[in-house]
Short mmCIF file of C-alpha atoms and ligand atoms in Angstrom, two decimals:
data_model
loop_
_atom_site.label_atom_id
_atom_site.label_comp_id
_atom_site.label_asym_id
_atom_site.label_seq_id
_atom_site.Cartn_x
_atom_site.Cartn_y
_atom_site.Cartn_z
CA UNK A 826 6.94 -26.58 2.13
CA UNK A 827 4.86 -26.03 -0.72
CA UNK A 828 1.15 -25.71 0.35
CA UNK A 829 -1.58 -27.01 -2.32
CA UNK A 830 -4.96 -28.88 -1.15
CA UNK A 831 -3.09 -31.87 -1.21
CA UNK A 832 -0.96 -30.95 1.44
CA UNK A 833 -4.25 -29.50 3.14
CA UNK A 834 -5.34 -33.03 2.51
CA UNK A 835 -2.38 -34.92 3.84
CA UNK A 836 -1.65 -32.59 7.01
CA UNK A 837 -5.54 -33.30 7.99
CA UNK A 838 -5.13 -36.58 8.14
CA UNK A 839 -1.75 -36.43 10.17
CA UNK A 840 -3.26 -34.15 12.85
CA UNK A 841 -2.28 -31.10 11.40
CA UNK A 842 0.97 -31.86 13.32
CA UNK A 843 3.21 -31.43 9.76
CA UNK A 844 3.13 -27.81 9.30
CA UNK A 845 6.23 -26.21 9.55
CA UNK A 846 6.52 -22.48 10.51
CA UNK A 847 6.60 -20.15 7.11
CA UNK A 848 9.97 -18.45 7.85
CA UNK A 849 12.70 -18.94 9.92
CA UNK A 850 14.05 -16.86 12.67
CA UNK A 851 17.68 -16.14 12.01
CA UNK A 852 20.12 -14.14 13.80
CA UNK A 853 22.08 -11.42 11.91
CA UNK A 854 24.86 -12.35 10.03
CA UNK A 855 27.99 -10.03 10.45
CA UNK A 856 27.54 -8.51 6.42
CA UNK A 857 25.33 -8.76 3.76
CA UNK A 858 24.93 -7.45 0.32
CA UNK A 859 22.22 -5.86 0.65
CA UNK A 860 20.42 -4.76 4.00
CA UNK A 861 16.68 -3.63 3.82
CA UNK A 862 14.96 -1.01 6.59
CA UNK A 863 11.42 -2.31 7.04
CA UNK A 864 9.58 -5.55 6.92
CA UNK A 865 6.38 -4.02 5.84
CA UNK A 866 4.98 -4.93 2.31
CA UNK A 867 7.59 -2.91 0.15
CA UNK A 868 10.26 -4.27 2.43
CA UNK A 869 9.75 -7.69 2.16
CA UNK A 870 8.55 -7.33 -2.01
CA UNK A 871 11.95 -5.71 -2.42
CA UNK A 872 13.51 -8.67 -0.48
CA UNK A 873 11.63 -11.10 -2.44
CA UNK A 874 12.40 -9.95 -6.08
CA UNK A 875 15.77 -9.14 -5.29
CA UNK A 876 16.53 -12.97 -4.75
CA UNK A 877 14.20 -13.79 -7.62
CA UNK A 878 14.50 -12.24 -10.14
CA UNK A 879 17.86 -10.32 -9.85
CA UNK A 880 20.02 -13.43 -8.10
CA UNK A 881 20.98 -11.24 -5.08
CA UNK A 882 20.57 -14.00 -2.28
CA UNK A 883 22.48 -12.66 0.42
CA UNK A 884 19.88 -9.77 1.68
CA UNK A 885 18.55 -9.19 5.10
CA UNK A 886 15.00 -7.30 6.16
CA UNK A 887 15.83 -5.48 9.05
CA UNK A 888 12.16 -5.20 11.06
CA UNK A 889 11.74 -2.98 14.39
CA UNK A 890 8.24 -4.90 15.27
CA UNK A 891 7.19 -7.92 13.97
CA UNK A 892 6.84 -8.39 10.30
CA UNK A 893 3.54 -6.48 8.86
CA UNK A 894 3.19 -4.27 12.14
CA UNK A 895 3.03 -1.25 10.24
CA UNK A 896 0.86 0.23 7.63
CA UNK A 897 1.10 -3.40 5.73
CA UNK A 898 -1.04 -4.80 8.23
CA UNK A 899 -3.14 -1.81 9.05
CA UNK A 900 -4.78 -0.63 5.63
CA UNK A 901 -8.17 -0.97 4.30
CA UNK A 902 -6.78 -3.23 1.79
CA UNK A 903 -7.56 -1.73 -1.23
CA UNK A 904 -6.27 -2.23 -4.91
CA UNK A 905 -6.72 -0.19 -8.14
CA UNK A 906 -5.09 1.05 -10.90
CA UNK A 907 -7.35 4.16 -11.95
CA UNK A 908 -4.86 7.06 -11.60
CA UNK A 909 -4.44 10.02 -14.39
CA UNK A 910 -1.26 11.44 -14.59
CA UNK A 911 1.77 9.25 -16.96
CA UNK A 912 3.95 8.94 -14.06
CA UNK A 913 1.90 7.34 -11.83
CA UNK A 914 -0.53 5.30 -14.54
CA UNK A 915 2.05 2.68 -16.14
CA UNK A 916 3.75 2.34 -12.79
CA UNK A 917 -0.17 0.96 -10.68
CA UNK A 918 -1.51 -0.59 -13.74
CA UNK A 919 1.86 -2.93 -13.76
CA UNK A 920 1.11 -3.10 -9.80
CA UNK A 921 -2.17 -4.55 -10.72
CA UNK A 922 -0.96 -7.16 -12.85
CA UNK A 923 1.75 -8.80 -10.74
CA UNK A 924 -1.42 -8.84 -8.41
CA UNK A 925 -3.18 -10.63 -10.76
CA UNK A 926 -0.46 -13.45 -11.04
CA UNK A 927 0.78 -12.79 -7.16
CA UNK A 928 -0.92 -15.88 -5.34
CA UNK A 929 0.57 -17.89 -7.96
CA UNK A 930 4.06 -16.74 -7.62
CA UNK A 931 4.02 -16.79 -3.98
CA UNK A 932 2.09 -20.32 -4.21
CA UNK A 933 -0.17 -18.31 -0.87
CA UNK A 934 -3.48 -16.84 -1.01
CA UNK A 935 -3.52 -13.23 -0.71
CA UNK A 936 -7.52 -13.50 -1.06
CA UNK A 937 -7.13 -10.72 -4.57
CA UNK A 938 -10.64 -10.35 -4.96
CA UNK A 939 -11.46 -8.23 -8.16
CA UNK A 940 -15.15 -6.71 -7.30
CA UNK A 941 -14.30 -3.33 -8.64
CA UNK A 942 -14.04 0.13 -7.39
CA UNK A 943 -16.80 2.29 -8.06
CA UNK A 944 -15.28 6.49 -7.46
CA UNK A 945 -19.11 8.84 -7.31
CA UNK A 946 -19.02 11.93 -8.46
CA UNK A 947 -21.40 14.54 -7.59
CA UNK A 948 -21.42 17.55 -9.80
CA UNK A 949 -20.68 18.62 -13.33
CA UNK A 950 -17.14 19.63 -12.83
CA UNK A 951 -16.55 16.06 -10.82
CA UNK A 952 -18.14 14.57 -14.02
CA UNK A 953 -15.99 16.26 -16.41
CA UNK A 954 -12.61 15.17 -13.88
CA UNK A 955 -13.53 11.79 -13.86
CA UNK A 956 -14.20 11.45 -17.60
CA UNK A 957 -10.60 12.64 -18.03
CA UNK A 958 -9.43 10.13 -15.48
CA UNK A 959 -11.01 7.24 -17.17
CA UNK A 960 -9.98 8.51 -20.15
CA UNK A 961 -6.21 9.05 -19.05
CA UNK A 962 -6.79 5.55 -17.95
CA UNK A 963 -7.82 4.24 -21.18
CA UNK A 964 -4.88 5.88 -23.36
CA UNK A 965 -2.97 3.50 -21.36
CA UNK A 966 -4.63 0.40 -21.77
CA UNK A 967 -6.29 0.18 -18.90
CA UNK A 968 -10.60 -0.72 -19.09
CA UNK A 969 -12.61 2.38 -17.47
CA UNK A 970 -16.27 2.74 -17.85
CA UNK A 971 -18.70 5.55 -16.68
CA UNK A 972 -21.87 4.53 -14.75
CA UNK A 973 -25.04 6.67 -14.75
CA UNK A 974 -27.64 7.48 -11.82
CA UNK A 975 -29.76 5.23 -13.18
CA UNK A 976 -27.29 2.15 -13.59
CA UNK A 977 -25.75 3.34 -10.08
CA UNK A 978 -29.08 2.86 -8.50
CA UNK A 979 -29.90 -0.17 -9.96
CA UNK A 980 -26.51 -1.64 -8.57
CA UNK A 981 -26.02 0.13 -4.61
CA UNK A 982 -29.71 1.16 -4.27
CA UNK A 983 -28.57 1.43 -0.67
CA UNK A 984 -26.66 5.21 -1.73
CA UNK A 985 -28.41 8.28 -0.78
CA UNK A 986 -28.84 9.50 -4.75
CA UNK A 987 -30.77 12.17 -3.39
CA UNK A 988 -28.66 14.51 -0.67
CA UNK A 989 -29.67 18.35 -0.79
CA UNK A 990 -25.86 19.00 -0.98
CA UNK A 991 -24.28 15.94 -3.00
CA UNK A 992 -26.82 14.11 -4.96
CA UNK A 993 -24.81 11.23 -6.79
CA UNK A 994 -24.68 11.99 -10.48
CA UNK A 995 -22.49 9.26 -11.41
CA UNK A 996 -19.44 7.10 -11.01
CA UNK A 997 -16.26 5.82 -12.87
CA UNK A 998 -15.92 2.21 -12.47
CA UNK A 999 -12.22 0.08 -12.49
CA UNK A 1000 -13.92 -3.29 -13.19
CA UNK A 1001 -10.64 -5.21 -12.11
CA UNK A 1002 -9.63 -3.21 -9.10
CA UNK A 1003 -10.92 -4.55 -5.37
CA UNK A 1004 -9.05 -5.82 -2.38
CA UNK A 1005 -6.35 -8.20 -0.73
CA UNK A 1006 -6.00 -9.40 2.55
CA UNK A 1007 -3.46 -7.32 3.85
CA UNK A 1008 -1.60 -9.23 6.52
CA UNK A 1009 -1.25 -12.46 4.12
CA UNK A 1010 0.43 -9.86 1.33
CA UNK A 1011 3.06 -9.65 4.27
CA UNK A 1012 3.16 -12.80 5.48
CA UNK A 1013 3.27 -14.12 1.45
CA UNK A 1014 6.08 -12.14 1.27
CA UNK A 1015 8.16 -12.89 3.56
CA UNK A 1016 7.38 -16.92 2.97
CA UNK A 1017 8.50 -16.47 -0.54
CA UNK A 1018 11.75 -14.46 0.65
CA UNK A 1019 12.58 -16.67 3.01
CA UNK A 1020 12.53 -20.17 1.22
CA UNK A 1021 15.44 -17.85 -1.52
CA UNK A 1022 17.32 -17.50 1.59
CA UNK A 1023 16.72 -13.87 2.71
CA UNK A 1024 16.95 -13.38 6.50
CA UNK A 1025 14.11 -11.89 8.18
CA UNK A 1026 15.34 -10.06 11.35
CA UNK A 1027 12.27 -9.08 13.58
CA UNK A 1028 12.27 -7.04 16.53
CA UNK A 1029 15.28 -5.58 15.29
CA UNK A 1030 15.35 -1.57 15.47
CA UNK A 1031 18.05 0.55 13.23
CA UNK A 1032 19.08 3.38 15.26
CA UNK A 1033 21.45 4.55 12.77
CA UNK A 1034 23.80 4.56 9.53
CA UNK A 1035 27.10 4.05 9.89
CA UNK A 1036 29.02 6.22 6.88
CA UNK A 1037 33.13 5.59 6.03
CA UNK A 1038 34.31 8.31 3.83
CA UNK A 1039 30.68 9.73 2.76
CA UNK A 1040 29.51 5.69 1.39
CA UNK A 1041 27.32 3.62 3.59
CA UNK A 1042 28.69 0.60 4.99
CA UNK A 1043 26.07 -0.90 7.77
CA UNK A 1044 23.10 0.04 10.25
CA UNK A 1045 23.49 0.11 13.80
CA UNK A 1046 20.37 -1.83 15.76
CA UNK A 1047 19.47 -3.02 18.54
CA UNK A 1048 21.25 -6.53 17.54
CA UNK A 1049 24.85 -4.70 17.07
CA UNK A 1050 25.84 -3.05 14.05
CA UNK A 1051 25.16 -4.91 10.70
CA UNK A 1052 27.17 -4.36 7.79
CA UNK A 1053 26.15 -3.79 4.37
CA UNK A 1054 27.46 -3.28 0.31
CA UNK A 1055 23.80 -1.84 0.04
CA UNK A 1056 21.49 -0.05 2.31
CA UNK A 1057 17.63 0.16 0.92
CA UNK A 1058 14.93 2.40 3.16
CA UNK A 1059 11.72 0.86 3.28
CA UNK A 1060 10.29 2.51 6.21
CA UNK A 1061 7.29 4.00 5.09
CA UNK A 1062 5.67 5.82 7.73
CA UNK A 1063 8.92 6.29 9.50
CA UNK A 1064 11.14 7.54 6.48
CA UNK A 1065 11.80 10.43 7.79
CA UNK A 1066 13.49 9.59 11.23
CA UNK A 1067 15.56 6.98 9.27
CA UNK A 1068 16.83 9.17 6.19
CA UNK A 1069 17.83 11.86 9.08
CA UNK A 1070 20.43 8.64 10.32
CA UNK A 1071 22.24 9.60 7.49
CA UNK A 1072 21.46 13.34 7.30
CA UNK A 1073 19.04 13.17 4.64
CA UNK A 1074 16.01 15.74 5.11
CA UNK A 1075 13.20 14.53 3.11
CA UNK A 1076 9.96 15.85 1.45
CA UNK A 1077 7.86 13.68 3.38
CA UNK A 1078 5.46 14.51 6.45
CA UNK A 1079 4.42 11.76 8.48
CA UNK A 1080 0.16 11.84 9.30
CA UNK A 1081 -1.97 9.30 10.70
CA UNK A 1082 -4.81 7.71 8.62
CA UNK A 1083 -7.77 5.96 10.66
CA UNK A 1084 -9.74 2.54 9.46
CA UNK A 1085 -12.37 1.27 10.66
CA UNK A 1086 -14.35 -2.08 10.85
CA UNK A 1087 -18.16 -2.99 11.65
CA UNK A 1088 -19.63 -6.11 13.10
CA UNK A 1089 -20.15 -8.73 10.44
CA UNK A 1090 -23.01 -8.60 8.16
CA UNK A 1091 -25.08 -10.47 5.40
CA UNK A 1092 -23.20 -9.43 2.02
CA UNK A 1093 -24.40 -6.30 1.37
CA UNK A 1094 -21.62 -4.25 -0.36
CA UNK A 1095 -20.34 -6.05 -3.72
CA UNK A 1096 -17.77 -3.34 -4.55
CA UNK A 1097 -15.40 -0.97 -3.18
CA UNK A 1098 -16.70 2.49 -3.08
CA UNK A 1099 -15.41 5.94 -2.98
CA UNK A 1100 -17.07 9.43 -1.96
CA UNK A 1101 -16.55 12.21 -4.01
CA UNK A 1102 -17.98 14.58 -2.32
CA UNK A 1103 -15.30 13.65 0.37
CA UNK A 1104 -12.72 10.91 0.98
CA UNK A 1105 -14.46 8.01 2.07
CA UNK A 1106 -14.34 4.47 0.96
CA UNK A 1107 -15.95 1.33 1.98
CA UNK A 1108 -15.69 -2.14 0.87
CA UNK A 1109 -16.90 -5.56 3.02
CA UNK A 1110 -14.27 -7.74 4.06
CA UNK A 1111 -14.91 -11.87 3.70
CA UNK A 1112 -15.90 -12.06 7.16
CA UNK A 1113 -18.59 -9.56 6.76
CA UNK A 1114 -17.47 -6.68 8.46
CA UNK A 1115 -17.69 -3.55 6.25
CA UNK A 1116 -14.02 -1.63 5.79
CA UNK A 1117 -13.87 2.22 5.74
CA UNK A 1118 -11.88 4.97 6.25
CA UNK A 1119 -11.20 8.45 5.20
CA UNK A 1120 -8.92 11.59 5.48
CA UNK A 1121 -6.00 11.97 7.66
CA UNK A 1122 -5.64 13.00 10.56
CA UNK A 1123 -4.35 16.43 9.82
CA UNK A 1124 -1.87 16.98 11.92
CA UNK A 1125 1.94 15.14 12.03
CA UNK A 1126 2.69 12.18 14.09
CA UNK A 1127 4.54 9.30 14.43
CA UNK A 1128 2.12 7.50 17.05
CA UNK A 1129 -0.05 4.72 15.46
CA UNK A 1130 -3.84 5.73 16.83
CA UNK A 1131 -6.01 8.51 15.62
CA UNK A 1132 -8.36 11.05 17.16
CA UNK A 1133 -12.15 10.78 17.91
CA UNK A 1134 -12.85 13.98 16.08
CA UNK A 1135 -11.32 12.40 13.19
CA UNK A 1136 -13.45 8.86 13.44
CA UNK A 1137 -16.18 11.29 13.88
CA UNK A 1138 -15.74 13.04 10.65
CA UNK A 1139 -15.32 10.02 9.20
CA UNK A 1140 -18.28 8.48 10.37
CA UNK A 1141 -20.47 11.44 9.41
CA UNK A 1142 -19.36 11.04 5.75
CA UNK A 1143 -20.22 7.42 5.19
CA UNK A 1144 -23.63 7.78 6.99
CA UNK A 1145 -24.14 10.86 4.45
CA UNK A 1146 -23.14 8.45 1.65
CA UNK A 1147 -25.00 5.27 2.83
CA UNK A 1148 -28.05 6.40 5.82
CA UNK A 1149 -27.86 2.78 6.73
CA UNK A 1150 -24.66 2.64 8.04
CA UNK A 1151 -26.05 4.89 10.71
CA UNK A 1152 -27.64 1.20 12.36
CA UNK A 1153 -24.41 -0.29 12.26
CA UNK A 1154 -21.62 -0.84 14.98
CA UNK A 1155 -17.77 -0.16 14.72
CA UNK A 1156 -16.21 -3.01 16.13
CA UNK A 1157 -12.64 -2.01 15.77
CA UNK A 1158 -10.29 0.38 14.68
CA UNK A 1159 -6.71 1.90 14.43
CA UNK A 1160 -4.51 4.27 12.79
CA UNK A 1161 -1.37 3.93 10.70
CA UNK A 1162 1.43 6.28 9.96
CA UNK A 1163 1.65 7.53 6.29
CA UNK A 1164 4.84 8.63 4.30
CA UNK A 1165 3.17 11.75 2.56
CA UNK A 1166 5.28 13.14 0.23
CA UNK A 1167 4.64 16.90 -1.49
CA UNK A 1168 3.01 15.88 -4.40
CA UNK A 1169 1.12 12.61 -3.02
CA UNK A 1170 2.99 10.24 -5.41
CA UNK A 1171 5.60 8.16 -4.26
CA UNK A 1172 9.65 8.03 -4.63
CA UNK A 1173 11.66 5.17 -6.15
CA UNK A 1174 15.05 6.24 -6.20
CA UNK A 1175 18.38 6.45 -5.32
CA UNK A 1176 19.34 9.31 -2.62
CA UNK A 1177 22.91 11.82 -2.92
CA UNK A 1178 24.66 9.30 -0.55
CA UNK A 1179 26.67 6.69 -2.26
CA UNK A 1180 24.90 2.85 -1.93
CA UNK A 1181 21.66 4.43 -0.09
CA UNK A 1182 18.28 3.62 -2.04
CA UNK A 1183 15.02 5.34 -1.01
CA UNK A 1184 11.24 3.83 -1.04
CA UNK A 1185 8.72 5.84 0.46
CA UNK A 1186 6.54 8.67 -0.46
CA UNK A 1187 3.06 6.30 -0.32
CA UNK A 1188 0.65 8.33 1.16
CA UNK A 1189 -2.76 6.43 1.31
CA UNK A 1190 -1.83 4.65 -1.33
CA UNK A 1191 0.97 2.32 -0.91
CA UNK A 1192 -0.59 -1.28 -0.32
CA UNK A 1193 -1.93 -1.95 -4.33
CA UNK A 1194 1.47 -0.95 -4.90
CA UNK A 1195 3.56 -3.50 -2.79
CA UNK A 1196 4.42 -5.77 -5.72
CA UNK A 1197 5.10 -2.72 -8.12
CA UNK A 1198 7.15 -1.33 -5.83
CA UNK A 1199 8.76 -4.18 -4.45
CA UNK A 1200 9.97 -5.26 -8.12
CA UNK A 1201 10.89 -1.43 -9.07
CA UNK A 1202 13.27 -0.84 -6.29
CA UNK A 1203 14.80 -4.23 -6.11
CA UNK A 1204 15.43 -3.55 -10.24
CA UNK A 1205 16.57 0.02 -9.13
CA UNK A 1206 19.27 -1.41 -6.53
CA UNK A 1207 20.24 -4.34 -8.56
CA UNK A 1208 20.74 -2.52 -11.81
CA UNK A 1209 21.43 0.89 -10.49
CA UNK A 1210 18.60 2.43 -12.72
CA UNK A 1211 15.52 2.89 -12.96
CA UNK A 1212 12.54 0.43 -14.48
CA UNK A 1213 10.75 2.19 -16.90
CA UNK A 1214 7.64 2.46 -14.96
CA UNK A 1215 9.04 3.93 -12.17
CA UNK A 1216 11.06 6.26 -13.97
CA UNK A 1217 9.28 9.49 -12.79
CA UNK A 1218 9.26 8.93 -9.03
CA UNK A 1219 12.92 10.70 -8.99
CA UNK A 1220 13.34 12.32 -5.56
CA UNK A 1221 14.18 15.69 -7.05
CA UNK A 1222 11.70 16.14 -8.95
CA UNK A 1223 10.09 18.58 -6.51
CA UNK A 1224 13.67 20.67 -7.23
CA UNK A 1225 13.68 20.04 -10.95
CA UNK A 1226 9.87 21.31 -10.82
CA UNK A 1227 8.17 18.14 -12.21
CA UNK A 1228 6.02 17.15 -9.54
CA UNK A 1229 3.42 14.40 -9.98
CA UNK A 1230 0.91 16.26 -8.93
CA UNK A 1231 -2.31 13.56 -9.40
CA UNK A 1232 -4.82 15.18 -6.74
CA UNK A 1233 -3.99 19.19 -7.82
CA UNK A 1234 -3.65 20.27 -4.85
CA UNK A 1235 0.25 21.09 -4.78
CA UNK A 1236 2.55 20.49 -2.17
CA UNK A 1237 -0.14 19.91 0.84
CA UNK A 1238 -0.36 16.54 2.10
CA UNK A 1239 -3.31 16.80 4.15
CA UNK A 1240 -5.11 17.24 0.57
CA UNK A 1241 -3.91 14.26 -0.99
C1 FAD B 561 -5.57 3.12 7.82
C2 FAD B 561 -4.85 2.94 6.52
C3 FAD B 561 -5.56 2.65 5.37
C4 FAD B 561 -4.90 2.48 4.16
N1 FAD B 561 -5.62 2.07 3.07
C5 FAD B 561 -4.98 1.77 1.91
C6 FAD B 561 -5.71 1.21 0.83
O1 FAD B 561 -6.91 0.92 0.93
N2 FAD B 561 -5.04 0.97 -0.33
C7 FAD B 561 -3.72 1.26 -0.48
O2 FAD B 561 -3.18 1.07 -1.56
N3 FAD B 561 -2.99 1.76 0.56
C8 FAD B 561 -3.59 2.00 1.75
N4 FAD B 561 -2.87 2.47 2.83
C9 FAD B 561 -1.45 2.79 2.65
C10 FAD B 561 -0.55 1.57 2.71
O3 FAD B 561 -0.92 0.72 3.77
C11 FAD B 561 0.89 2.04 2.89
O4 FAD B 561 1.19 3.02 1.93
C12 FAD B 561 1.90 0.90 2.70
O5 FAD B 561 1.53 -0.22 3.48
C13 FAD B 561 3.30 1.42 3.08
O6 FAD B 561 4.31 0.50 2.76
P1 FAD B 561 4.78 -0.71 3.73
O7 FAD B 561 3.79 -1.79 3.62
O8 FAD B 561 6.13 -1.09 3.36
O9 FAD B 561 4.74 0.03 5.13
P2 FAD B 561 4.86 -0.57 6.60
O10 FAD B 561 4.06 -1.82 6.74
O11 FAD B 561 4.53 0.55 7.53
O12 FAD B 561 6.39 -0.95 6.67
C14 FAD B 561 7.43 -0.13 7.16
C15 FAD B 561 8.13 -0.90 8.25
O13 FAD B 561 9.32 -0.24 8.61
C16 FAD B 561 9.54 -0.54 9.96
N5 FAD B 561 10.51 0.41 10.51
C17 FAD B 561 10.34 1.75 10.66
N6 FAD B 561 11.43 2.29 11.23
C18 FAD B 561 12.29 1.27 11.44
C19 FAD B 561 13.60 1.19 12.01
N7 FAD B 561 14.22 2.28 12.49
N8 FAD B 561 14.20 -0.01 12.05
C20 FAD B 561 13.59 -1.12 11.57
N9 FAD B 561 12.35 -1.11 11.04
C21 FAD B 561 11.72 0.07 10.97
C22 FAD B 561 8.16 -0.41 10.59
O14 FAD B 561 8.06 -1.07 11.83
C23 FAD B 561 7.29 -1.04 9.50
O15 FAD B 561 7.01 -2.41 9.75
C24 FAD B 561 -3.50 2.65 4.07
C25 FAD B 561 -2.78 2.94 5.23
C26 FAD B 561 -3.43 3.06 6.45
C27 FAD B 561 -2.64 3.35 7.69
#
């Protein structure tokens, strides 16, 4: 069913009775070509440009939870493109233009809303980092433009410019980065998957790999065992307890991340913004509420809720940033489960075991990648290499020494 505001139109006028549900619910099928671990945004993106634009049709998502119960559904939905280092610039900046043409493709509304990210900086040597950054952006093609106090106060006179500690010197603005709804990036998805005939299996946990002679040939799950030509991880936040399955010991650590929601206000906050002086970021969602979160948690877990001296923390920073927000009340919020990797960039590739494919490695990061990624690793496990933009996210790159390395803070992920 192809929706349009005819259809809106037409179903109105019919009761609203016409709708038919936006995926089916199939049962497993004994074998499929390929078998994907995790219907979370990069699960079902994989799933969807697999049958697209590489003709593999018979592919399964293989969900514990319901599709876009993990960090899909859970992020504070933001999407940019302003990284620094060559293995991580080409690879978001092609994110951000299949987001650009994404509602479109899918023929759903994924609510892209391009009102710019704003990243303040706070001293010199923040100054001189994000110069390079929008410069690094620049050299590949992608629009970056510095903001002074003057322009900055003119546009969020509602930022404390003045703090003892971090007065706001300036800011590096992304003019086309900005948010999605996160949920409908999911549900999008999996509509578009499902009409090219991939079969969405919810509530369906793998609890393990079955190997024949070293090459993977199926998952066990809670449905019976499943076979498969080709197994693809997509677990994010739980990569590591499925790559052990098959033995594989992985640079990732698994944190929480918080977010956080207000009660619904007057439109006050036109862009996304970032803290540099430490990791917050707001933005206000269409239904008013303002959107922020932070750091991790710092410690590892698998459990999806955070701690109150985190939300504290968290809290103090944006009230530092914006006073204001001091007057306003949370409303909600949850935590997620992040795939950190050892650098903070993410991994694309195939692993040692013979027909096993790895996607993980997102950090905070992962949701303004989901079509990037989704594309990339359906490319990678159709072609058996590597798309060009995604050619650096090698899992041994920590062993061959060429880490991507964006934040500088080496191989700690509670830095990234
Ligand atoms: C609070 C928070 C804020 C964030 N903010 C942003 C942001 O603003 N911008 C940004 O770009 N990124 C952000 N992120 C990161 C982003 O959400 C993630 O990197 C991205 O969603 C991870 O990919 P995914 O969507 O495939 O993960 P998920 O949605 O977590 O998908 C993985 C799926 O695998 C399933 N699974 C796990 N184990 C099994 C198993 N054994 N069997 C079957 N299924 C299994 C899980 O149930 C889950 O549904 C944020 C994350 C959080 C938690």
């Amino acid at each position: 069913m192809r929706y349009s505001a005819f259809s809106i139109f037409k179903q109105a006028l019919a009761g609203n009775l016409g709708w038919k549900p936006a995926w089916r619910e199939p049962q497993p099928k004994p074998h499929y070509d390929v078998i994907i671990v995790g219907g979370g945004g990069h699960g079902l993106a994989t799933a969807y440009y697999l049958a697209k634009e590489f003709g593999v049709r018979n592919i399964a998502v293989v969900e514990k939870g319901y599709l876009g119960s993990g960090n899909v559904g859970r992020n504070t939905t933001i999407v940019r493109s302003n990284y620094m280092l060559p293995g991580n610039e080409p690879f978001y900046e092609f994110s951000l233009k299949l987001w650009e043409g994404l509602e479109q493709e899918l023929n759903y509304n994924v609510m892209l809303s391009q009102r710019g990210i704003i990243s303040l900086y706070h001293n010199d040597s923040q100054r001189d980092h994000y110069t390079r950054r929008g410069n690094a952006m620049m050299m590949e093609g992608v629009a970056a433009e510095q903001l002074d106090r003057d322009t900055l106060k003119k546009m969020l006179p509602f930022l404390n410019f003045d703090h003892a500690r971090f007065p706001i010197i300036g800011g590096l603005l992304q003019k086309r980065a900005g948010t999605a709804r996160h949920d409908a990036v999911a549900w999008g998805f999996a509509r578009g998957a499902d009409r090219l005939g991939v079969d969405l299996i919810q509530n369906c946990e793998v609890t393990g790999i079955r190997r024949e002679s070293g090459v993977v040939t199926g998952v066990e799950t809670t449905k019976g065992f499943i076979g498969c030509n080709k197994l693809a991880l997509a677990a994010a936040g739980n990569t590591s307890r499925v790559g052990e399955m098959a033995g594989l010991k992985l640079p990732i650590e698994s944190h929480v991340l918080q977010a956080f929601v207000t009660e619904g206000l007057k439109p006050c906050i036109d862009h996304v913004i970032t803290y540099g002086a430490g990791h917050f970021y707001i933005s206000q969602s269409d239904k008013g509420g303002l959107v922020f979160g932070a750091e991790i948690d710092g410690y590892s877990s698998y459990a999806q809720r955070g701690n109150l001296a985190t939300a504290e923390h968290v809290m103090e920073e944006g009230v530092t940033m914006i006073p204001g927000l001091s007057r306003v009340r949370v409303l909600r919020a949850w935590g997620g489960v992040m795939d950190m990797s050892m650098d903070g960039s993410p991994i694309i590739d195939r692993t040692p075991i013979d027909n096993l494919y790895l996607n993980c490695g997102w950090c905070y990061g992962g949701f303004k990648a989901t079509p990037a990624s989704g594309f990339c690793f359906a490319y990678l496990i159709a072609k058996g290499e590597s798309h060009h933009v995604a050619r650096a996210l090698r899992l041994d790159r920590f062993e061959r020494g060429f880490p991507i390395d964006e934040a500088g803070v080496g191989t700690q992920p509670n830095l990234h």
